[in-house]
Amino acid sequence: MDYISLKSVVIAFFVTHCPQYFVDYKLSEEYTGEKTALASNFLAYVGLTAQIPNVIFNWANILWEGKGQNLTTRVVYSLVFEVFIFILTVVLAMVNTSTWPEAFFFVTMGSVAALNMANGIYQNTVYGMAAKLPFKYTGAVVLGSNISGTFTSIVSIVSLLIAPDARTSAIYYFITALFILLVCFDTYFALPLNRFYRYHEMVNEKEQQALRRAQIGQTSSAPLWPIFKKCMPQLFNIFFVFFVTLAIFPAVHADIKQSSPDFFISEKFFTEITCFLTFNMFAMIGSMTASWFPWVST
């Protein structure tokens, strides 16, 4: 469950964690021959393009109950869709786009939006799978999501180390994302082989059948508004933390530069280490700490 949940956010990070490729290479003045606002504001654009579809499809996935029990359909279609998006991304990295930077930018934004639509569906599906297990296993989903940021930061740094240029680095980087998607197919279909998960899935199905029998002749819609009011304090906490975080990260944070050329972290790795790796590593540590020392016991 930890690995499956890791994918739920790791794919989204693969686009936002590659400023050297998009900003310093594909949209740079040296490559395109013209200076545009597309490069300077790229991370702000990609942040909006990523988060808005993700939120919309998360909500749609919650509210739409027509096929809510068919988790396999949601997982398979979202993974296949993301595979095609990353194949397109790798192809774009290989071809010369210097004469059509605007078209490349909008294709990239469209890919980011489509990627996060699929990711929103996948992410909610993973939480639905975790809901069949004891409550403490929901923490594995949250932890997996936080590990994803650290993982992608490390992959980005390694790709910069081993690749001779930004183009090759990006190709390695996005092919790694494709590999993760393929492994996710295996881990998802291998999950029913786990006796622990299979047992809790069977228990959950029996509980759902009993609940459906008890609700014959009654409305089957979940009382979303009463639930929302009960959760309001914690929902506000989550919203406020994410609002402040995303207002700064990555667009503002990634724009911080070295104050001295003699700084012990070179310019090539400065943003990757001080922005992405630092942010995601401490998010992971915070998530692990919260699971080790809970304020409220269950």
mmCIF file of C-alpha atoms in Angstrom:
data_model
loop_
_atom_site.group_PDB
_atom_site.id
_atom_site.type_symbol
_atom_site.label_atom_id
_atom_site.label_comp_id
_atom_site.label_asym_id
_atom_site.label_seq_id
_atom_site.Cartn_x
_atom_site.Cartn_y
_atom_site.Cartn_z
ATOM 1 C CA MET A 1 0.000 0.000 0.000
ATOM 2 C CA ASP A 2 2.933 2.318 0.699
ATOM 3 C CA TYR A 3 4.282 1.913 -2.843
ATOM 4 C CA ILE A 4 0.884 2.230 -4.535
ATOM 5 C CA SER A 5 0.238 5.449 -2.602
ATOM 6 C CA LEU A 6 3.737 6.695 -3.484
ATOM 7 C CA LYS A 7 2.717 6.729 -7.138
ATOM 8 C CA SER A 8 -0.391 8.815 -6.378
ATOM 9 C CA VAL A 9 1.737 11.958 -6.132
ATOM 10 C CA VAL A 10 5.111 10.950 -7.562
ATOM 11 C CA ILE A 11 3.937 11.335 -11.164
ATOM 12 C CA ALA A 12 2.716 14.875 -10.539
ATOM 13 C CA PHE A 13 6.120 15.760 -9.098
ATOM 14 C CA PHE A 14 7.953 14.531 -12.186
ATOM 15 C CA VAL A 15 6.855 17.577 -14.175
ATOM 16 C CA THR A 16 7.189 20.240 -11.466
ATOM 17 C CA HIS A 17 10.632 18.985 -10.412
ATOM 18 C CA CYS A 18 12.393 19.560 -13.700
ATOM 19 C CA PRO A 19 13.009 23.332 -13.980
ATOM 20 C CA GLN A 20 16.398 22.868 -15.659
ATOM 21 C CA TYR A 21 14.742 21.100 -18.585
ATOM 22 C CA PHE A 22 11.739 23.367 -19.096
ATOM 23 C CA VAL A 23 13.039 26.757 -17.913
ATOM 24 C CA ASP A 24 16.771 26.620 -18.628
ATOM 25 C CA TYR A 25 16.606 24.532 -21.804
ATOM 26 C CA LYS A 26 13.376 24.110 -23.798
ATOM 27 C CA LEU A 27 12.018 27.620 -23.145
ATOM 28 C CA SER A 28 15.331 29.444 -22.712
ATOM 29 C CA GLU A 29 16.470 32.346 -24.891
ATOM 30 C CA GLU A 30 19.584 30.401 -25.925
ATOM 31 C CA TYR A 31 17.484 27.515 -27.281
ATOM 32 C CA THR A 32 14.539 29.383 -28.831
ATOM 33 C CA GLY A 33 16.327 32.582 -29.859
ATOM 34 C CA GLU A 34 13.725 34.755 -28.144
ATOM 35 C CA LYS A 35 13.040 35.850 -24.585
ATOM 36 C CA THR A 36 9.481 35.242 -23.372
ATOM 37 C CA ALA A 37 7.564 35.252 -20.101
ATOM 38 C CA LEU A 38 6.864 31.556 -20.578
ATOM 39 C CA ALA A 39 10.195 30.568 -19.031
ATOM 40 C CA SER A 40 10.268 33.100 -16.186
ATOM 41 C CA ASN A 41 6.727 32.231 -15.054
ATOM 42 C CA PHE A 42 6.797 28.536 -15.947
ATOM 43 C CA LEU A 43 6.602 27.143 -12.403
ATOM 44 C CA ALA A 44 3.713 29.454 -11.521
ATOM 45 C CA TYR A 45 1.824 28.355 -14.639
ATOM 46 C CA VAL A 46 2.499 24.679 -14.065
ATOM 47 C CA GLY A 47 1.454 24.973 -10.411
ATOM 48 C CA LEU A 48 -1.964 26.347 -11.353
ATOM 49 C CA THR A 49 -2.375 23.952 -14.259
ATOM 50 C CA ALA A 50 -1.535 21.000 -12.016
ATOM 51 C CA GLN A 51 -3.550 21.826 -8.910
ATOM 52 C CA ILE A 52 -6.852 23.040 -10.374
ATOM 53 C CA PRO A 53 -7.637 19.867 -12.426
ATOM 54 C CA ASN A 54 -6.414 17.703 -9.547
ATOM 55 C CA VAL A 55 -8.828 19.364 -7.103
ATOM 56 C CA ILE A 56 -11.747 19.251 -9.566
ATOM 57 C CA PHE A 57 -11.289 15.566 -10.322
ATOM 58 C CA ASN A 58 -10.750 14.712 -6.653
ATOM 59 C CA TRP A 59 -14.132 16.274 -5.903
ATOM 60 C CA ALA A 60 -15.758 14.633 -8.927
ATOM 61 C CA ASN A 61 -14.419 11.269 -7.827
ATOM 62 C CA ILE A 62 -15.933 11.763 -4.365
ATOM 63 C CA LEU A 63 -19.331 12.987 -5.559
ATOM 64 C CA TRP A 64 -19.800 10.561 -8.450
ATOM 65 C CA GLU A 65 -20.995 7.263 -6.989
ATOM 66 C CA GLY A 66 -22.247 5.617 -10.185
ATOM 67 C CA LYS A 67 -19.340 3.170 -10.405
ATOM 68 C CA GLY A 68 -17.683 3.827 -7.110
ATOM 69 C CA GLN A 69 -17.125 0.151 -6.331
ATOM 70 C CA ASN A 70 -15.201 -0.581 -9.545
ATOM 71 C CA LEU A 71 -11.761 0.464 -8.331
ATOM 72 C CA THR A 72 -9.902 -1.633 -10.913
ATOM 73 C CA THR A 73 -11.430 0.308 -13.810
ATOM 74 C CA ARG A 74 -10.349 3.611 -12.291
ATOM 75 C CA VAL A 75 -6.831 2.417 -11.536
ATOM 76 C CA VAL A 76 -6.205 0.794 -14.927
ATOM 77 C CA TYR A 77 -7.577 3.641 -17.035
ATOM 78 C CA SER A 78 -5.753 6.319 -15.037
ATOM 79 C CA LEU A 79 -2.447 4.420 -15.266
ATOM 80 C CA VAL A 80 -2.800 3.752 -19.008
ATOM 81 C CA PHE A 81 -3.657 7.412 -19.609
ATOM 82 C CA GLU A 82 -0.594 8.550 -17.661
ATOM 83 C CA VAL A 83 1.635 6.141 -19.597
ATOM 84 C CA PHE A 84 0.556 7.784 -22.867
ATOM 85 C CA ILE A 85 1.160 11.262 -21.426
ATOM 86 C CA PHE A 86 4.712 10.368 -20.403
ATOM 87 C CA ILE A 87 5.453 8.730 -23.747
ATOM 88 C CA LEU A 88 4.436 12.049 -25.331
ATOM 89 C CA THR A 89 6.668 13.904 -22.847
ATOM 90 C CA VAL A 90 9.678 11.730 -23.711
ATOM 91 C CA VAL A 91 9.051 12.255 -27.441
ATOM 92 C CA LEU A 92 8.888 16.037 -26.919
ATOM 93 C CA ALA A 93 12.212 15.861 -25.082
ATOM 94 C CA MET A 94 13.792 14.139 -28.077
ATOM 95 C CA VAL A 95 12.527 16.426 -30.853
ATOM 96 C CA ASN A 96 13.702 19.941 -31.680
ATOM 97 C CA THR A 97 11.072 22.421 -30.452
ATOM 98 C CA SER A 98 13.167 25.585 -30.755
ATOM 99 C CA THR A 99 11.027 26.980 -33.587
ATOM 100 C CA TRP A 100 7.694 26.491 -31.800
ATOM 101 C CA PRO A 101 8.201 27.320 -28.079
ATOM 102 C CA GLU A 102 4.619 28.589 -27.605
ATOM 103 C CA ALA A 103 3.128 25.384 -29.002
ATOM 104 C CA PHE A 104 5.511 23.320 -26.857
ATOM 105 C CA PHE A 105 4.469 25.324 -23.787
ATOM 106 C CA PHE A 106 0.741 24.793 -24.357
ATOM 107 C CA VAL A 107 1.198 21.103 -25.149
ATOM 108 C CA THR A 108 3.147 20.785 -21.888
ATOM 109 C CA MET A 109 0.433 22.615 -19.935
ATOM 110 C CA GLY A 110 -2.196 20.367 -21.502
ATOM 111 C CA SER A 111 -0.140 17.322 -20.519
ATOM 112 C CA VAL A 112 0.189 18.594 -16.951
ATOM 113 C CA ALA A 113 -3.569 19.188 -16.715
ATOM 114 C CA ALA A 114 -4.402 15.760 -18.174
ATOM 115 C CA LEU A 115 -1.837 14.087 -15.932
ATOM 116 C CA ASN A 116 -3.333 15.606 -12.809
ATOM 117 C CA MET A 117 -6.891 14.763 -13.857
ATOM 118 C CA ALA A 118 -5.890 11.104 -14.025
ATOM 119 C CA ASN A 119 -3.844 11.466 -10.860
ATOM 120 C CA GLY A 120 -6.825 12.922 -8.973
ATOM 121 C CA ILE A 121 -8.868 9.832 -9.829
ATOM 122 C CA TYR A 122 -6.006 7.495 -8.919
ATOM 123 C CA GLN A 123 -5.280 9.269 -5.644
ATOM 124 C CA ASN A 124 -8.874 8.984 -4.431
ATOM 125 C CA THR A 125 -8.999 5.359 -5.524
ATOM 126 C CA VAL A 126 -5.953 4.582 -3.395
ATOM 127 C CA TYR A 127 -7.676 6.132 -0.381
ATOM 128 C CA GLY A 128 -10.705 3.982 -1.167
ATOM 129 C CA MET A 129 -8.500 0.893 -1.141
ATOM 130 C CA ALA A 130 -6.886 1.943 2.141
ATOM 131 C CA ALA A 131 -10.341 2.467 3.691
ATOM 132 C CA LYS A 132 -10.869 -1.302 3.541
ATOM 133 C CA LEU A 133 -7.940 -1.806 5.911
ATOM 134 C CA PRO A 134 -7.615 -0.897 9.612
ATOM 135 C CA PHE A 135 -7.477 2.850 10.225
ATOM 136 C CA LYS A 136 -3.730 3.017 10.884
ATOM 137 C CA TYR A 137 -3.020 1.924 7.308
ATOM 138 C CA THR A 138 -4.378 5.220 6.003
ATOM 139 C CA GLY A 139 -1.132 6.667 7.362
ATOM 140 C CA ALA A 140 0.753 4.531 4.833
ATOM 141 C CA VAL A 141 -1.040 6.389 2.034
ATOM 142 C CA VAL A 142 -0.075 9.769 3.466
ATOM 143 C CA LEU A 143 3.500 8.631 4.082
ATOM 144 C CA GLY A 144 3.777 7.226 0.560
ATOM 145 C CA SER A 145 2.633 10.562 -0.840
ATOM 146 C CA ASN A 146 5.328 12.387 1.118
ATOM 147 C CA ILE A 147 8.035 9.882 0.193
ATOM 148 C CA SER A 148 7.220 10.554 -3.469
ATOM 149 C CA GLY A 149 8.536 14.107 -3.310
ATOM 150 C CA THR A 150 11.841 13.004 -1.801
ATOM 151 C CA PHE A 151 12.126 10.184 -4.327
ATOM 152 C CA THR A 152 11.604 12.449 -7.339
ATOM 153 C CA SER A 153 14.081 14.995 -5.969
ATOM 154 C CA ILE A 154 16.744 12.302 -5.657
ATOM 155 C CA VAL A 155 15.973 11.001 -9.170
ATOM 156 C CA SER A 156 16.319 14.539 -10.513
ATOM 157 C CA ILE A 157 19.704 15.023 -8.821
ATOM 158 C CA VAL A 158 20.970 11.638 -10.041
ATOM 159 C CA SER A 159 19.818 12.358 -13.609
ATOM 160 C CA LEU A 160 21.715 15.661 -13.528
ATOM 161 C CA LEU A 161 24.824 13.855 -12.275
ATOM 162 C CA ILE A 162 24.900 11.109 -14.895
ATOM 163 C CA ALA A 163 23.561 12.974 -17.943
ATOM 164 C CA PRO A 164 25.817 15.168 -20.110
ATOM 165 C CA ASP A 165 23.121 17.779 -20.787
ATOM 166 C CA ALA A 166 19.614 18.926 -19.772
ATOM 167 C CA ARG A 167 17.943 17.095 -22.663
ATOM 168 C CA THR A 168 19.445 13.713 -21.788
ATOM 169 C CA SER A 169 18.783 14.319 -18.097
ATOM 170 C CA ALA A 170 15.096 14.957 -18.819
ATOM 171 C CA ILE A 171 14.825 11.816 -20.952
ATOM 172 C CA TYR A 172 16.273 9.692 -18.123
ATOM 173 C CA TYR A 173 13.988 11.460 -15.674
ATOM 174 C CA PHE A 174 10.749 10.879 -17.578
ATOM 175 C CA ILE A 175 11.651 7.300 -18.509
ATOM 176 C CA THR A 176 11.992 6.669 -14.769
ATOM 177 C CA ALA A 177 8.402 7.891 -14.405
ATOM 178 C CA LEU A 178 7.309 5.404 -17.067
ATOM 179 C CA PHE A 179 9.092 2.621 -15.198
ATOM 180 C CA ILE A 180 7.240 3.570 -11.989
ATOM 181 C CA LEU A 181 3.914 3.429 -13.810
ATOM 182 C CA LEU A 182 4.664 -0.061 -15.140
ATOM 183 C CA VAL A 183 5.649 -1.262 -11.678
ATOM 184 C CA CYS A 184 2.379 0.181 -10.366
ATOM 185 C CA PHE A 185 0.462 -2.097 -12.717
ATOM 186 C CA ASP A 186 2.259 -5.074 -11.194
ATOM 187 C CA THR A 187 1.823 -3.974 -7.580
ATOM 188 C CA TYR A 188 -1.877 -3.241 -8.012
ATOM 189 C CA PHE A 189 -2.704 -6.597 -9.588
ATOM 190 C CA ALA A 190 -0.448 -8.390 -7.089
ATOM 191 C CA LEU A 191 -2.283 -6.808 -4.147
ATOM 192 C CA PRO A 192 -5.146 -9.375 -4.128
ATOM 193 C CA LEU A 193 -2.516 -12.097 -3.668
ATOM 194 C CA ASN A 194 -1.798 -10.635 -0.245
ATOM 195 C CA ARG A 195 -3.873 -12.620 2.265
ATOM 196 C CA PHE A 196 -4.070 -9.702 4.702
ATOM 197 C CA TYR A 197 -5.568 -7.376 2.077
ATOM 198 C CA ARG A 198 -7.825 -10.113 0.690
ATOM 199 C CA TYR A 199 -9.235 -10.807 4.168
ATOM 200 C CA HIS A 200 -10.062 -7.165 4.873
ATOM 201 C CA GLU A 201 -11.518 -6.745 1.384
ATOM 202 C CA MET A 202 -13.853 -9.677 2.084
ATOM 203 C CA VAL A 203 -14.841 -8.237 5.483
ATOM 204 C CA ASN A 204 -15.505 -4.855 3.889
ATOM 205 C CA GLU A 205 -17.655 -6.419 1.162
ATOM 206 C CA LYS A 206 -19.779 -8.242 3.758
ATOM 207 C CA GLU A 207 -20.238 -5.000 5.701
ATOM 208 C CA GLN A 208 -21.266 -3.179 2.523
ATOM 209 C CA GLN A 209 -23.767 -5.904 1.631
ATOM 210 C CA ALA A 210 -25.308 -5.737 5.110
ATOM 211 C CA LEU A 211 -25.478 -1.948 4.856
ATOM 212 C CA ARG A 212 -27.170 -2.111 1.447
ATOM 213 C CA ARG A 213 -29.775 -4.563 2.787
ATOM 214 C CA ALA A 214 -30.459 -2.262 5.729
ATOM 215 C CA GLN A 215 -30.890 0.724 3.411
ATOM 216 C CA ILE A 216 -33.411 -0.863 1.039
ATOM 217 C CA GLY A 217 -36.055 1.754 0.313
ATOM 218 C CA GLN A 218 -33.867 4.546 1.696
ATOM 219 C CA THR A 219 -31.675 7.073 -0.054
ATOM 220 C CA SER A 220 -28.181 5.711 -0.620
ATOM 221 C CA SER A 221 -26.450 9.073 -0.957
ATOM 222 C CA ALA A 222 -23.893 9.905 1.713
ATOM 223 C CA PRO A 223 -24.825 12.900 3.935
ATOM 224 C CA LEU A 224 -21.963 15.019 2.608
ATOM 225 C CA TRP A 225 -22.982 18.337 4.170
ATOM 226 C CA PRO A 226 -23.268 17.017 7.784
ATOM 227 C CA ILE A 227 -19.937 15.227 7.293
ATOM 228 C CA PHE A 228 -18.388 18.427 5.948
ATOM 229 C CA LYS A 229 -19.590 20.430 8.974
ATOM 230 C CA LYS A 230 -18.193 17.848 11.390
ATOM 231 C CA CYS A 231 -14.810 17.901 9.647
ATOM 232 C CA MET A 232 -14.721 21.673 9.134
ATOM 233 C CA PRO A 233 -11.960 22.551 11.692
ATOM 234 C CA GLN A 234 -9.532 19.984 10.287
ATOM 235 C CA LEU A 235 -10.502 20.798 6.705
ATOM 236 C CA PHE A 236 -9.669 24.437 7.389
ATOM 237 C CA ASN A 237 -6.301 23.418 8.864
ATOM 238 C CA ILE A 238 -5.480 21.343 5.789
ATOM 239 C CA PHE A 239 -6.632 24.065 3.385
ATOM 240 C CA PHE A 240 -4.661 26.782 5.167
ATOM 241 C CA VAL A 241 -1.439 24.735 5.268
ATOM 242 C CA PHE A 242 -1.710 23.856 1.574
ATOM 243 C CA PHE A 243 -2.700 27.409 0.603
ATOM 244 C CA VAL A 244 0.364 28.927 2.274
ATOM 245 C CA THR A 245 2.634 26.124 1.043
ATOM 246 C CA LEU A 246 1.575 26.300 -2.600
ATOM 247 C CA ALA A 247 1.736 30.099 -2.572
ATOM 248 C CA ILE A 248 5.485 29.753 -1.938
ATOM 249 C CA PHE A 249 6.424 26.342 -3.315
ATOM 250 C CA PRO A 250 7.677 25.802 -5.937
ATOM 251 C CA ALA A 251 7.431 29.103 -7.862
ATOM 252 C CA VAL A 252 8.859 31.477 -5.214
ATOM 253 C CA HIS A 253 11.103 28.966 -3.473
ATOM 254 C CA ALA A 254 12.701 27.728 -6.711
ATOM 255 C CA ASP A 255 13.587 31.304 -7.696
ATOM 256 C CA ILE A 256 15.985 31.714 -4.743
ATOM 257 C CA LYS A 257 19.560 31.891 -6.036
ATOM 258 C CA GLN A 258 23.038 31.586 -4.551
ATOM 259 C CA SER A 259 24.305 34.700 -2.785
ATOM 260 C CA SER A 260 27.915 33.660 -3.405
ATOM 261 C CA PRO A 261 29.545 31.650 -6.218
ATOM 262 C CA ASP A 262 31.714 29.997 -3.539
ATOM 263 C CA PHE A 263 28.714 28.398 -1.822
ATOM 264 C CA PHE A 264 29.363 24.723 -1.065
ATOM 265 C CA ILE A 265 26.397 23.646 -3.248
ATOM 266 C CA SER A 266 27.076 24.335 -6.927
ATOM 267 C CA GLU A 267 24.646 26.359 -9.033
ATOM 268 C CA LYS A 268 23.714 23.250 -11.034
ATOM 269 C CA PHE A 269 22.301 21.506 -7.961
ATOM 270 C CA PHE A 270 21.351 24.515 -5.813
ATOM 271 C CA THR A 271 17.628 24.609 -6.635
ATOM 272 C CA GLU A 272 17.267 20.826 -6.593
ATOM 273 C CA ILE A 273 18.822 20.529 -3.126
ATOM 274 C CA THR A 274 17.755 23.706 -1.312
ATOM 275 C CA CYS A 275 14.250 23.830 -2.786
ATOM 276 C CA PHE A 276 12.886 20.452 -3.854
ATOM 277 C CA LEU A 277 14.935 17.970 -1.819
ATOM 278 C CA THR A 278 14.838 20.039 1.390
ATOM 279 C CA PHE A 279 11.110 20.723 1.147
ATOM 280 C CA ASN A 280 10.104 17.149 0.390
ATOM 281 C CA MET A 281 12.536 15.493 2.784
ATOM 282 C CA PHE A 282 11.218 17.497 5.738
ATOM 283 C CA ALA A 283 7.613 16.877 4.626
ATOM 284 C CA MET A 284 8.423 13.159 4.731
ATOM 285 C CA ILE A 285 10.081 13.451 8.151
ATOM 286 C CA GLY A 286 7.074 15.385 9.457
ATOM 287 C CA SER A 287 4.692 12.712 8.208
ATOM 288 C CA MET A 288 6.772 9.940 9.783
ATOM 289 C CA THR A 289 7.031 11.836 13.067
ATOM 290 C CA ALA A 290 3.259 12.331 13.193
ATOM 291 C CA SER A 291 2.706 8.587 12.747
ATOM 292 C CA TRP A 292 5.240 7.739 15.460
ATOM 293 C CA PHE A 293 3.991 10.277 18.011
ATOM 294 C CA PRO A 294 0.241 10.805 17.488
ATOM 295 C CA TRP A 295 -1.454 13.405 19.670
ATOM 296 C CA VAL A 296 -4.734 11.508 19.609
ATOM 297 C CA SER A 297 -4.642 7.742 20.047
ATOM 298 C CA THR A 298 -7.093 5.571 18.130
#
